[in-house]
CSV table of C-alpha atoms and ligand atoms in Angstrom, one decimal:
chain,number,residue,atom,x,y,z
A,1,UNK,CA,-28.7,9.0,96.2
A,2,UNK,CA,-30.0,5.5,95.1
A,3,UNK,CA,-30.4,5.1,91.6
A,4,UNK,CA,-32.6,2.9,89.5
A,5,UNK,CA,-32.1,2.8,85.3
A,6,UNK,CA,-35.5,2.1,83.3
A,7,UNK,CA,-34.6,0.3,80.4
A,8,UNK,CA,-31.9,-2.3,79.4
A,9,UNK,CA,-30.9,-1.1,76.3
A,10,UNK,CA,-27.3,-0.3,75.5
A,11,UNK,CA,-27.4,3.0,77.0
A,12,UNK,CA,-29.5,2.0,79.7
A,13,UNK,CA,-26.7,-0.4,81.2
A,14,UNK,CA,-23.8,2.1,80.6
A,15,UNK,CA,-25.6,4.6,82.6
A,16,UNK,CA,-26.2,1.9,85.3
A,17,UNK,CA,-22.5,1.5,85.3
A,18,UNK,CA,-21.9,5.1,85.5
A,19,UNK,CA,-24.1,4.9,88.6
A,20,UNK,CA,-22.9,2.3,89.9
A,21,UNK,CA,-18.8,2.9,89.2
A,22,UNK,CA,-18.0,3.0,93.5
A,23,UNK,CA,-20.1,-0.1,94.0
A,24,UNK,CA,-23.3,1.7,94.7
A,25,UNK,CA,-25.6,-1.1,94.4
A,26,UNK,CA,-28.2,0.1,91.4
A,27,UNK,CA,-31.1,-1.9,89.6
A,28,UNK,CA,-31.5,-1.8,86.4
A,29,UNK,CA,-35.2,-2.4,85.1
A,30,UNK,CA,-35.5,-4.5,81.7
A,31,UNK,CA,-37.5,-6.0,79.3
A,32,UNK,CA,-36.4,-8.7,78.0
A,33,UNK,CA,-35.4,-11.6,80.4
A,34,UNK,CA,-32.5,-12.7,78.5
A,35,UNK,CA,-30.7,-8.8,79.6
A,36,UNK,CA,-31.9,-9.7,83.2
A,37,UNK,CA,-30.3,-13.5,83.3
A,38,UNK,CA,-27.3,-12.2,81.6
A,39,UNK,CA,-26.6,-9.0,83.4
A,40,UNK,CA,-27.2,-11.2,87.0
A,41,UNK,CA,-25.6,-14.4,86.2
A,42,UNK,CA,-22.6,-12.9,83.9
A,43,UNK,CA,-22.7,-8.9,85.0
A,44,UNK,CA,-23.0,-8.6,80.5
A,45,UNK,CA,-25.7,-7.0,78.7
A,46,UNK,CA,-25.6,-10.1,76.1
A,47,UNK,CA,-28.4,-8.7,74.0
A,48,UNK,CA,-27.4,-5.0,73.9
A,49,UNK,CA,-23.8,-4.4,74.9
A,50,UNK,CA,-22.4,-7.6,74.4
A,51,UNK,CA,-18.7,-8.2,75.5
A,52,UNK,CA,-18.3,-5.2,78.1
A,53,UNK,CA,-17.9,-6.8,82.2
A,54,UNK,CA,-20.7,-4.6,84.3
A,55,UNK,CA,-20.1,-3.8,87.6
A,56,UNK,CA,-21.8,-6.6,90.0
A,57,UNK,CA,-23.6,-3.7,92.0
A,58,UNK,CA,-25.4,-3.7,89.1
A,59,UNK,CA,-28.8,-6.0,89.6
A,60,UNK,CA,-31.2,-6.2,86.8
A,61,UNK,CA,-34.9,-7.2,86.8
A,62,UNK,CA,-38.4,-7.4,85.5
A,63,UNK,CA,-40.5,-6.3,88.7
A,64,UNK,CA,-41.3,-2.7,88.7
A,65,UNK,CA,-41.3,-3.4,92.1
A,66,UNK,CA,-37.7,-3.8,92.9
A,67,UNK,CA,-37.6,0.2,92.1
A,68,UNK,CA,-39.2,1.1,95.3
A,69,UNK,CA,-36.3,1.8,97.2
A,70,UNK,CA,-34.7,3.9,94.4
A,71,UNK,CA,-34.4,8.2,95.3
A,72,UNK,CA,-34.3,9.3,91.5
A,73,UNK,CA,-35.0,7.5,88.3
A,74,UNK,CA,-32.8,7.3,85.2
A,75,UNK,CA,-35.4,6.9,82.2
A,76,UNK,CA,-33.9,5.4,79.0
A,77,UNK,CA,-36.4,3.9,77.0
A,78,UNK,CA,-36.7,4.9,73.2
A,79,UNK,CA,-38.9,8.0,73.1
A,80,UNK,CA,-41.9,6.5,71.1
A,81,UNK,CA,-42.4,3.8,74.3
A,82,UNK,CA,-41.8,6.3,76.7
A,83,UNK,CA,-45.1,7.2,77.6
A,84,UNK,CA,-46.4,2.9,78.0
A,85,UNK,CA,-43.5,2.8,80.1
A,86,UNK,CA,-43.5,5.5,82.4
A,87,UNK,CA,-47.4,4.6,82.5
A,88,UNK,CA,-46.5,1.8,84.3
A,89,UNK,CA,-43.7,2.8,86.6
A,90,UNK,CA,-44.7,4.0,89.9
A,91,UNK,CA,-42.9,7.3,90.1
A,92,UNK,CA,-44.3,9.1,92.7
A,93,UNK,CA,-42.7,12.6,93.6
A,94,UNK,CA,-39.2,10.5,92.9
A,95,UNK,CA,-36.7,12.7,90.0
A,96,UNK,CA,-36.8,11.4,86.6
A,97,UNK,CA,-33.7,11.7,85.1
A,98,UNK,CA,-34.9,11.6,81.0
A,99,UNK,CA,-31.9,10.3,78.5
A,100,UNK,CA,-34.1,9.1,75.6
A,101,UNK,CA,-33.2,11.5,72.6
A,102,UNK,CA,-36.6,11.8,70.5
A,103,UNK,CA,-40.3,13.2,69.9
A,104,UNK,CA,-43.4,11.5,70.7
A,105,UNK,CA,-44.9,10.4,67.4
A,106,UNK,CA,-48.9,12.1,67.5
A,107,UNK,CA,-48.3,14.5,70.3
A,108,UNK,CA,-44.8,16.1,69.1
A,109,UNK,CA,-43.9,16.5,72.4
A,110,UNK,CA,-40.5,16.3,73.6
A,111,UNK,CA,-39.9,13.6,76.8
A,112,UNK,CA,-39.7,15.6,79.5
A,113,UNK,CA,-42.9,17.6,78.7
A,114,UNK,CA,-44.5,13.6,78.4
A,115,UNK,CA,-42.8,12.8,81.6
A,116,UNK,CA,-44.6,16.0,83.0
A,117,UNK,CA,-47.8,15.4,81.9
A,118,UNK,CA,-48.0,11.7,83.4
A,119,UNK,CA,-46.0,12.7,86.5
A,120,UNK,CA,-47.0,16.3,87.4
A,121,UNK,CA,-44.8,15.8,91.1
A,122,UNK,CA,-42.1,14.3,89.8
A,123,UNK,CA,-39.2,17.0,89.1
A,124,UNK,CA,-37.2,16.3,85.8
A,125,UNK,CA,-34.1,16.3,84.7
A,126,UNK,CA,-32.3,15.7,80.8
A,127,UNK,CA,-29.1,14.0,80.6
A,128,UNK,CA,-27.4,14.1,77.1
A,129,UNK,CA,-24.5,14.6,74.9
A,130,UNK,CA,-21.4,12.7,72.7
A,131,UNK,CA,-22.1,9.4,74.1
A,132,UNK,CA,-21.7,6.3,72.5
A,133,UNK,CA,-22.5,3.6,75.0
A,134,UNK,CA,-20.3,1.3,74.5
A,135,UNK,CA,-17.4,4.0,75.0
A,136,UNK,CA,-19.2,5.0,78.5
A,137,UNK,CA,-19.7,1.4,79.9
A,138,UNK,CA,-16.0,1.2,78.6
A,139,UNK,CA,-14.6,4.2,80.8
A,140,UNK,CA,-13.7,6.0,78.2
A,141,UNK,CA,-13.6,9.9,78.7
A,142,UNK,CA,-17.2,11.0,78.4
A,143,UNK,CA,-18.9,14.6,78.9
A,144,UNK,CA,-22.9,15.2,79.4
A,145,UNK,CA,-25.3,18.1,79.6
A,146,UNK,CA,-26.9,17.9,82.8
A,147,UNK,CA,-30.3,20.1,82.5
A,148,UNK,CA,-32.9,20.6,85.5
A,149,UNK,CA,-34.2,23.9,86.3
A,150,UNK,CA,-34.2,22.8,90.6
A,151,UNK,CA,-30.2,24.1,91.1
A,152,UNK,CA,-30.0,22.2,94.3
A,153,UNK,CA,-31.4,18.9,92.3
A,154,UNK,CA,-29.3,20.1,89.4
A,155,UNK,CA,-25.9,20.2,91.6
A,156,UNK,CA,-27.0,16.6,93.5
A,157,UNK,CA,-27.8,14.6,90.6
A,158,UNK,CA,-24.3,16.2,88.5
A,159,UNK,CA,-22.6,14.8,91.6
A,160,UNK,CA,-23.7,11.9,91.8
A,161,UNK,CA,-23.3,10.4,88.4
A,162,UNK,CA,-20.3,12.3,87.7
A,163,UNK,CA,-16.7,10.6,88.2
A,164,UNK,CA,-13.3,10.5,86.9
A,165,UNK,CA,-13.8,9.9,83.0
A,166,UNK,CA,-17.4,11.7,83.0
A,167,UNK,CA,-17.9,15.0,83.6
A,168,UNK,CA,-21.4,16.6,83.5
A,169,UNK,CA,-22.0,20.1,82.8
A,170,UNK,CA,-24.9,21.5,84.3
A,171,UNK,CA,-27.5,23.8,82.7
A,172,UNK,CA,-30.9,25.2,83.4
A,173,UNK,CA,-32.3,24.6,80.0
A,174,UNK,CA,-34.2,21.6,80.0
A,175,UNK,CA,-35.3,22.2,76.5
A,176,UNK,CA,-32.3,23.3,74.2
A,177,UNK,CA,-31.2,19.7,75.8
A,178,UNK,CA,-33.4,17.4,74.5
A,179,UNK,CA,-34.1,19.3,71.0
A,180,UNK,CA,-30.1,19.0,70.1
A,181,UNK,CA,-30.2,15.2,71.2
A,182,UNK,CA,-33.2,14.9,69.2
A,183,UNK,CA,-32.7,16.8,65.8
A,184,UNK,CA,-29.2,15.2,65.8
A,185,UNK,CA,-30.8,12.2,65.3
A,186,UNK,CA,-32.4,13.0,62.1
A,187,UNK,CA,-29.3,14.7,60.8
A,188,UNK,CA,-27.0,11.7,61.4
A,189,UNK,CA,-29.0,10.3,58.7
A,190,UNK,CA,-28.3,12.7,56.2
A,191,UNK,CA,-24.4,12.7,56.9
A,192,UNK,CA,-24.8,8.6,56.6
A,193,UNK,CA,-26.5,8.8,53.3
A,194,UNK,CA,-23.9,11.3,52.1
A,195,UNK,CA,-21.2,8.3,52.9
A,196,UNK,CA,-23.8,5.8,51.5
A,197,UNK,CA,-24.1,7.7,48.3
A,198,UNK,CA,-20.2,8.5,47.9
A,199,UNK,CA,-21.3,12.4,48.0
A,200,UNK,CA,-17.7,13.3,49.4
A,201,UNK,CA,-16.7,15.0,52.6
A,202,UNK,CA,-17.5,18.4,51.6
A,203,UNK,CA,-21.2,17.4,51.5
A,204,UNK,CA,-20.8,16.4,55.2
A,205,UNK,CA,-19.5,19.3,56.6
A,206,UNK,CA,-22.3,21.8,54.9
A,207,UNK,CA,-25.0,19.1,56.0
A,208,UNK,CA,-23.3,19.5,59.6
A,209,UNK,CA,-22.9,23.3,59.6
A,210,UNK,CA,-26.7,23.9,57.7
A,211,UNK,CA,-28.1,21.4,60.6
A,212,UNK,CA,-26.7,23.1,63.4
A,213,UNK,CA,-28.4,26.1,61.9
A,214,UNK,CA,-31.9,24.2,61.6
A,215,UNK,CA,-31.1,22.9,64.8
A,216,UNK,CA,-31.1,26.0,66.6
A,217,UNK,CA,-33.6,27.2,64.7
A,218,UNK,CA,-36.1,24.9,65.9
A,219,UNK,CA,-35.0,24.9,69.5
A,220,UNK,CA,-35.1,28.1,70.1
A,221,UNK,CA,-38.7,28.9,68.5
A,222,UNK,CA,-39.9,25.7,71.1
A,223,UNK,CA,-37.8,27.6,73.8
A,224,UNK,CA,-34.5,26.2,74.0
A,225,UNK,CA,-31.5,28.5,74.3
A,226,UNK,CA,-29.1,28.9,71.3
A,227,UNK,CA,-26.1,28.4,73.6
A,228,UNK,CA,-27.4,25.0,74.8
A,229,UNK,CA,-27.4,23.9,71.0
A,230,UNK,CA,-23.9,25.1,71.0
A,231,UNK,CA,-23.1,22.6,73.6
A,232,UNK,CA,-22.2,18.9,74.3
A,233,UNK,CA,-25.8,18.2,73.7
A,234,UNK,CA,-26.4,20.0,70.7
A,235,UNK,CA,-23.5,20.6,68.5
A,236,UNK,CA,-21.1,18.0,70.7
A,237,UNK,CA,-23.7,14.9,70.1
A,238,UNK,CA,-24.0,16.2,66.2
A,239,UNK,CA,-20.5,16.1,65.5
A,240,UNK,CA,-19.9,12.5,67.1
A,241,UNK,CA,-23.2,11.8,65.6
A,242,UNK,CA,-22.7,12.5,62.0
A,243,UNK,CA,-19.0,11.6,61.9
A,244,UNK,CA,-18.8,7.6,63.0
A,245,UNK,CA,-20.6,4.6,61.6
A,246,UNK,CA,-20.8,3.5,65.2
A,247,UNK,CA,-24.4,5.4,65.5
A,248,UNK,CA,-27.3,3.4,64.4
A,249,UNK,CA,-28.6,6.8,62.6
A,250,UNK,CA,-25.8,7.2,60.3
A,251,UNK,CA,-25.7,3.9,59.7
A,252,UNK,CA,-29.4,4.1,58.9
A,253,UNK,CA,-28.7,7.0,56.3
A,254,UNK,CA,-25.5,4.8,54.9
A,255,UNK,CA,-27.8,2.3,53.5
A,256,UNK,CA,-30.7,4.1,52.2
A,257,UNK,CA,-27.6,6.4,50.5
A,258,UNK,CA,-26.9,2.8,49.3
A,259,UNK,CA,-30.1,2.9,47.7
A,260,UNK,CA,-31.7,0.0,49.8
A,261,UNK,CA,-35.3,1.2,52.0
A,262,UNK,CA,-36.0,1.9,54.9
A,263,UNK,CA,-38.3,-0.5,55.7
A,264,UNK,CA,-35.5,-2.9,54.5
A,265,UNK,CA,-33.2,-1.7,56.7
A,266,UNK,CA,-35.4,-1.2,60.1
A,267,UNK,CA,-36.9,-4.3,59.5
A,268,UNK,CA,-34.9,-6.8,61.4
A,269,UNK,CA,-33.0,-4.1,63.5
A,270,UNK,CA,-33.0,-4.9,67.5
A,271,UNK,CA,-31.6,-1.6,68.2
A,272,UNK,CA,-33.4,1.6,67.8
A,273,UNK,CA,-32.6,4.7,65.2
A,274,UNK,CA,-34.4,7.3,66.9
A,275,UNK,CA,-34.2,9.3,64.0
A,276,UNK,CA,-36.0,7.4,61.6
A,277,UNK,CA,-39.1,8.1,64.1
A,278,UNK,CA,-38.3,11.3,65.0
A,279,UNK,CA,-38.1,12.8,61.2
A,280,UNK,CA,-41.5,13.1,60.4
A,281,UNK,CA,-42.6,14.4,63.7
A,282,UNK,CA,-39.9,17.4,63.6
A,283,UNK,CA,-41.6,18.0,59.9
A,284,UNK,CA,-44.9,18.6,61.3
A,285,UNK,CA,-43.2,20.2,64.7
A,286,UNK,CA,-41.5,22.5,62.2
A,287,UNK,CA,-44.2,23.5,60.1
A,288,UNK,CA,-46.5,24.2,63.2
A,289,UNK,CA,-43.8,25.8,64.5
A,290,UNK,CA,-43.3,28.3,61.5
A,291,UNK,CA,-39.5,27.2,61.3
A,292,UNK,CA,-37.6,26.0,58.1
A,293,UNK,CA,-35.7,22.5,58.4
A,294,UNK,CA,-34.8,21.7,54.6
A,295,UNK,CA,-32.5,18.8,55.5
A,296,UNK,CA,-35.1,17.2,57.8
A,297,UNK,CA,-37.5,17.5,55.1
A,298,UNK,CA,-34.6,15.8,52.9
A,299,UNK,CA,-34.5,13.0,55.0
A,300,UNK,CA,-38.6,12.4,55.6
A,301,UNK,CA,-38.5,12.2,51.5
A,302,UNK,CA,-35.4,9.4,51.5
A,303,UNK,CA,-37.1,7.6,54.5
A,304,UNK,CA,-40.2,8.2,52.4
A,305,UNK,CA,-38.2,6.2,49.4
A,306,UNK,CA,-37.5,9.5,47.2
A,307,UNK,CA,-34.2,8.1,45.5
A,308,UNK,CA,-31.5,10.2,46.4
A,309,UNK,CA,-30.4,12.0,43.8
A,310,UNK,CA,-34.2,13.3,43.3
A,311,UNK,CA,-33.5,14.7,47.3
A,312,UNK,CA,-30.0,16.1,46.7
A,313,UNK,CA,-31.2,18.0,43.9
A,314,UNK,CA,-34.0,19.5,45.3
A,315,UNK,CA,-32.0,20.3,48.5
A,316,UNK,CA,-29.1,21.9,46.1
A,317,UNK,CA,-31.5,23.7,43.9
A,318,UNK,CA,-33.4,25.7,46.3
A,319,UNK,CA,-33.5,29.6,45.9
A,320,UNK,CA,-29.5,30.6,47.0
A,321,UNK,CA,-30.1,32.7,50.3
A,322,UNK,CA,-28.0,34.8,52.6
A,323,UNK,CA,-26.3,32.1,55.0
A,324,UNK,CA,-27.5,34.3,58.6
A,325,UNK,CA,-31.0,35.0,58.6
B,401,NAD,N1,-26.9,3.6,72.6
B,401,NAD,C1,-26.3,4.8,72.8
B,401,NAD,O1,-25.1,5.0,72.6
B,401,NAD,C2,-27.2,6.0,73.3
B,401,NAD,C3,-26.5,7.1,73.8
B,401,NAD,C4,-27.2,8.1,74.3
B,401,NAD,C5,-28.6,8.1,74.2
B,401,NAD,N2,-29.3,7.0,73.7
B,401,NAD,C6,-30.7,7.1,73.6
B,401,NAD,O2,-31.2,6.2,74.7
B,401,NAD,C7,-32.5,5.7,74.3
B,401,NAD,C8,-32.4,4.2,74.4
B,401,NAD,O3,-31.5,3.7,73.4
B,401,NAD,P1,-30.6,2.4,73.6
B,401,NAD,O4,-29.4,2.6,72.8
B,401,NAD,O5,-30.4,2.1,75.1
B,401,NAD,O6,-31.6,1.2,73.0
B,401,NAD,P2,-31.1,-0.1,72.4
B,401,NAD,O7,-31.2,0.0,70.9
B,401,NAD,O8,-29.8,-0.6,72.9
B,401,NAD,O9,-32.2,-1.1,72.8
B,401,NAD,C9,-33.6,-1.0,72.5
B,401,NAD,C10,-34.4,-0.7,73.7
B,401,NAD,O10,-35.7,-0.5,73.3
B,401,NAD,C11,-36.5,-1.2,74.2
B,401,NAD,N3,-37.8,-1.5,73.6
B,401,NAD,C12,-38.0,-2.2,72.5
B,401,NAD,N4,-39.3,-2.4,72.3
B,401,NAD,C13,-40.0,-1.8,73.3
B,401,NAD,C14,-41.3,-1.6,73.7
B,401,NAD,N5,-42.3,-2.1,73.0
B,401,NAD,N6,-41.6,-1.0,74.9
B,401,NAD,C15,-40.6,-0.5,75.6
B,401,NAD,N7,-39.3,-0.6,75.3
B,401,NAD,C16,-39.0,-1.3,74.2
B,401,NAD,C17,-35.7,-2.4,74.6
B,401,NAD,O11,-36.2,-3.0,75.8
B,401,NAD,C18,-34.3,-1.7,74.7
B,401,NAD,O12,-34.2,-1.2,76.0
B,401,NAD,C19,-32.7,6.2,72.9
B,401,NAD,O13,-33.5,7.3,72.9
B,401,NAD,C20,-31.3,6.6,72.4
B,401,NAD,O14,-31.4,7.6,71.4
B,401,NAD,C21,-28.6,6.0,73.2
B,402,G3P,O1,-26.3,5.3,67.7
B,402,G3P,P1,-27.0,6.6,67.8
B,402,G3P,O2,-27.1,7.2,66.4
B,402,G3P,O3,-28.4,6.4,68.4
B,402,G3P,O4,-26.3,7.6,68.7
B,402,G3P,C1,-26.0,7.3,70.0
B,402,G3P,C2,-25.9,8.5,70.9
B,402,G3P,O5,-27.0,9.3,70.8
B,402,G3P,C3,-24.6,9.3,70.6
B,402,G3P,O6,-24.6,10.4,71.5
């Protein structure tokens, strides 16, 4: 199955290296001409993963053209561009294969019911999980929730990316999959402001354990399954995500638990904290939704500039509450 990879980001290129890891030749559709130049002159992804050799299989570009040939589509643009993206890519009835980990701003829809809407022939898949990009372009040992509801696509596309140091697991629920990539987001800023703050270790663990349970809260009232948010793409990605400064969300929520904004700290970022976009959405998503998420709230209100002791005591003074309901 020939691959193409929208997007030139860092996780982008390390899934086009997954791809192309037996020298399958794959392109790799960018932005920016300085990831196209350095990916085809010096197989490096200068801009976003800087110092890690790519496969030379791998051929970037800018021409939505040079996907034509591809048989499925790996889509890893940050969720809020996702929709002016895949506006532009001619998909067809092609797979798209959605790794973005977020919820469209206005519409608080999640990326594969976007990618459905603007490509009603196109099957879809969700790929995500513990994966710091660096670590996959790397080789390091890697496993992914693979989530279609087509078995037969389900079982090609799991082949076809897996290898020796990545395993995917597949699943039929395309939903629980993206809601634990995406409310992980928003609770890796919360464990970061904990370590920004000095709050202690204690603090993280309750922050990981109550967000799990808002997690699965929320995915399964917008119909994901509670063992999916158990999994590598739920729970996995939340306990990578909320334990490593390596994440660009926790190290989001380490500053503003430093007591700097968050306008501050976005302002000259290159790389993206899907979080800080996807917070307020899952607020409103939430409330629409009839579901409580207290630390997602907590985090709107630091992102908002609430100092952060106003935040921790109104999380810590809440009504206390029976911890299973
Ligand atoms: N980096 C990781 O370790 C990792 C792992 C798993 C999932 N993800 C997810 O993959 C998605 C992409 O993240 P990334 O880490 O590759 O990004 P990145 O931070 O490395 O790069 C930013 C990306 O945003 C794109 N971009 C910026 N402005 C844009 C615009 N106006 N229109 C379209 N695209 C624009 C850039 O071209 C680039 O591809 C995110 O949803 C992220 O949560 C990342
Ligand atoms: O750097 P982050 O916080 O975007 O996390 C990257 C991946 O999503 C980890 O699975």
């Amino acid at each position: 199955m020939k691959i193409a990879v929208i997007g030139g980001g860092a996780w982008g290129t390390a899934l086009a290296q997954v791809a192309a890891r037996g020298g399958e030749p794959v392109t790799l559709w960018a932005r920016e001409d300085d990831v196209t130049t350095s990916v085809n002159a010096r197989h490096e992804n200068s801009l976003f993963l800087p110092g890690i050799p790519l496969s030379p299989s791998i051929r970037a570009t800018g021409d939505l053209a040079d996907i034509a040939d591809a048989e499925a589509l790996l889509v890893v643009v940050p969720a809020q561009f996702l929709r002016s993206v895949l506006t532009q890519v001619p998909v067809e009835c092609r797979p798209l294969v959605l790794c973005a980990k977020g919820i469209e701003a206005g519409t608080q829809k999640l990326v594969a019911e976007v990618a459905r809407e603007l490509h009603p022939d196109a099957p879809v898949a969700v790929l995500s999980g513990p994966t710091f990009a660096h670590e996959v372009a790397r080789g390091l040992p890697t496993a992914v929730t693979l989530a279609c509801e087509d078995d037969s696509l389900r079982e090609r596309l799991a082949e076809r990316l897996a290898g020796p140091a990545f395993r995917t697991y597949g699943s039929s629920d395309v939903a629980g999959a993206e809601i634990g990539g995406a409310v992980k987001n928003v609770l890796a800023i919360a464990c970061g402001v904990v370590e920004g703050a000095g709050l202690g270790l204690n603090a993280r663990a309750a922050l990981i354990a109550r967000g799990f349970a808002e997690m699965t809260r929320f995915g399964v009232a917008r119909g994901g399954r509670p063992e999916t948010l158990a999994g590598l793409s739920g729970l996995g990605d939340l306990v990578l995500t909320c334990s490593s400064i390596n994440s660009r969300n926790f190290s989001l929520g380490v500053g503003l638990g430093q007591g700097k904004s968050a306008a501050e700290l976005l302002a000259d970022r290159r790389t993206v904290a899907e979080g800080a976009a996807t917070a307020p959405v899952l607020r409103e998503a939430a409330r629409a939704a009839g579901v409580d998420m207290p630390v997602t709230q907590a985090v709107c209100a630091l992102l908002e500039g609430t100092p952060v002791g106003q935040v921790v005591d109104a999380l810590l003074s809440r009504p206390l509450r029976e911890e299973h309901v």
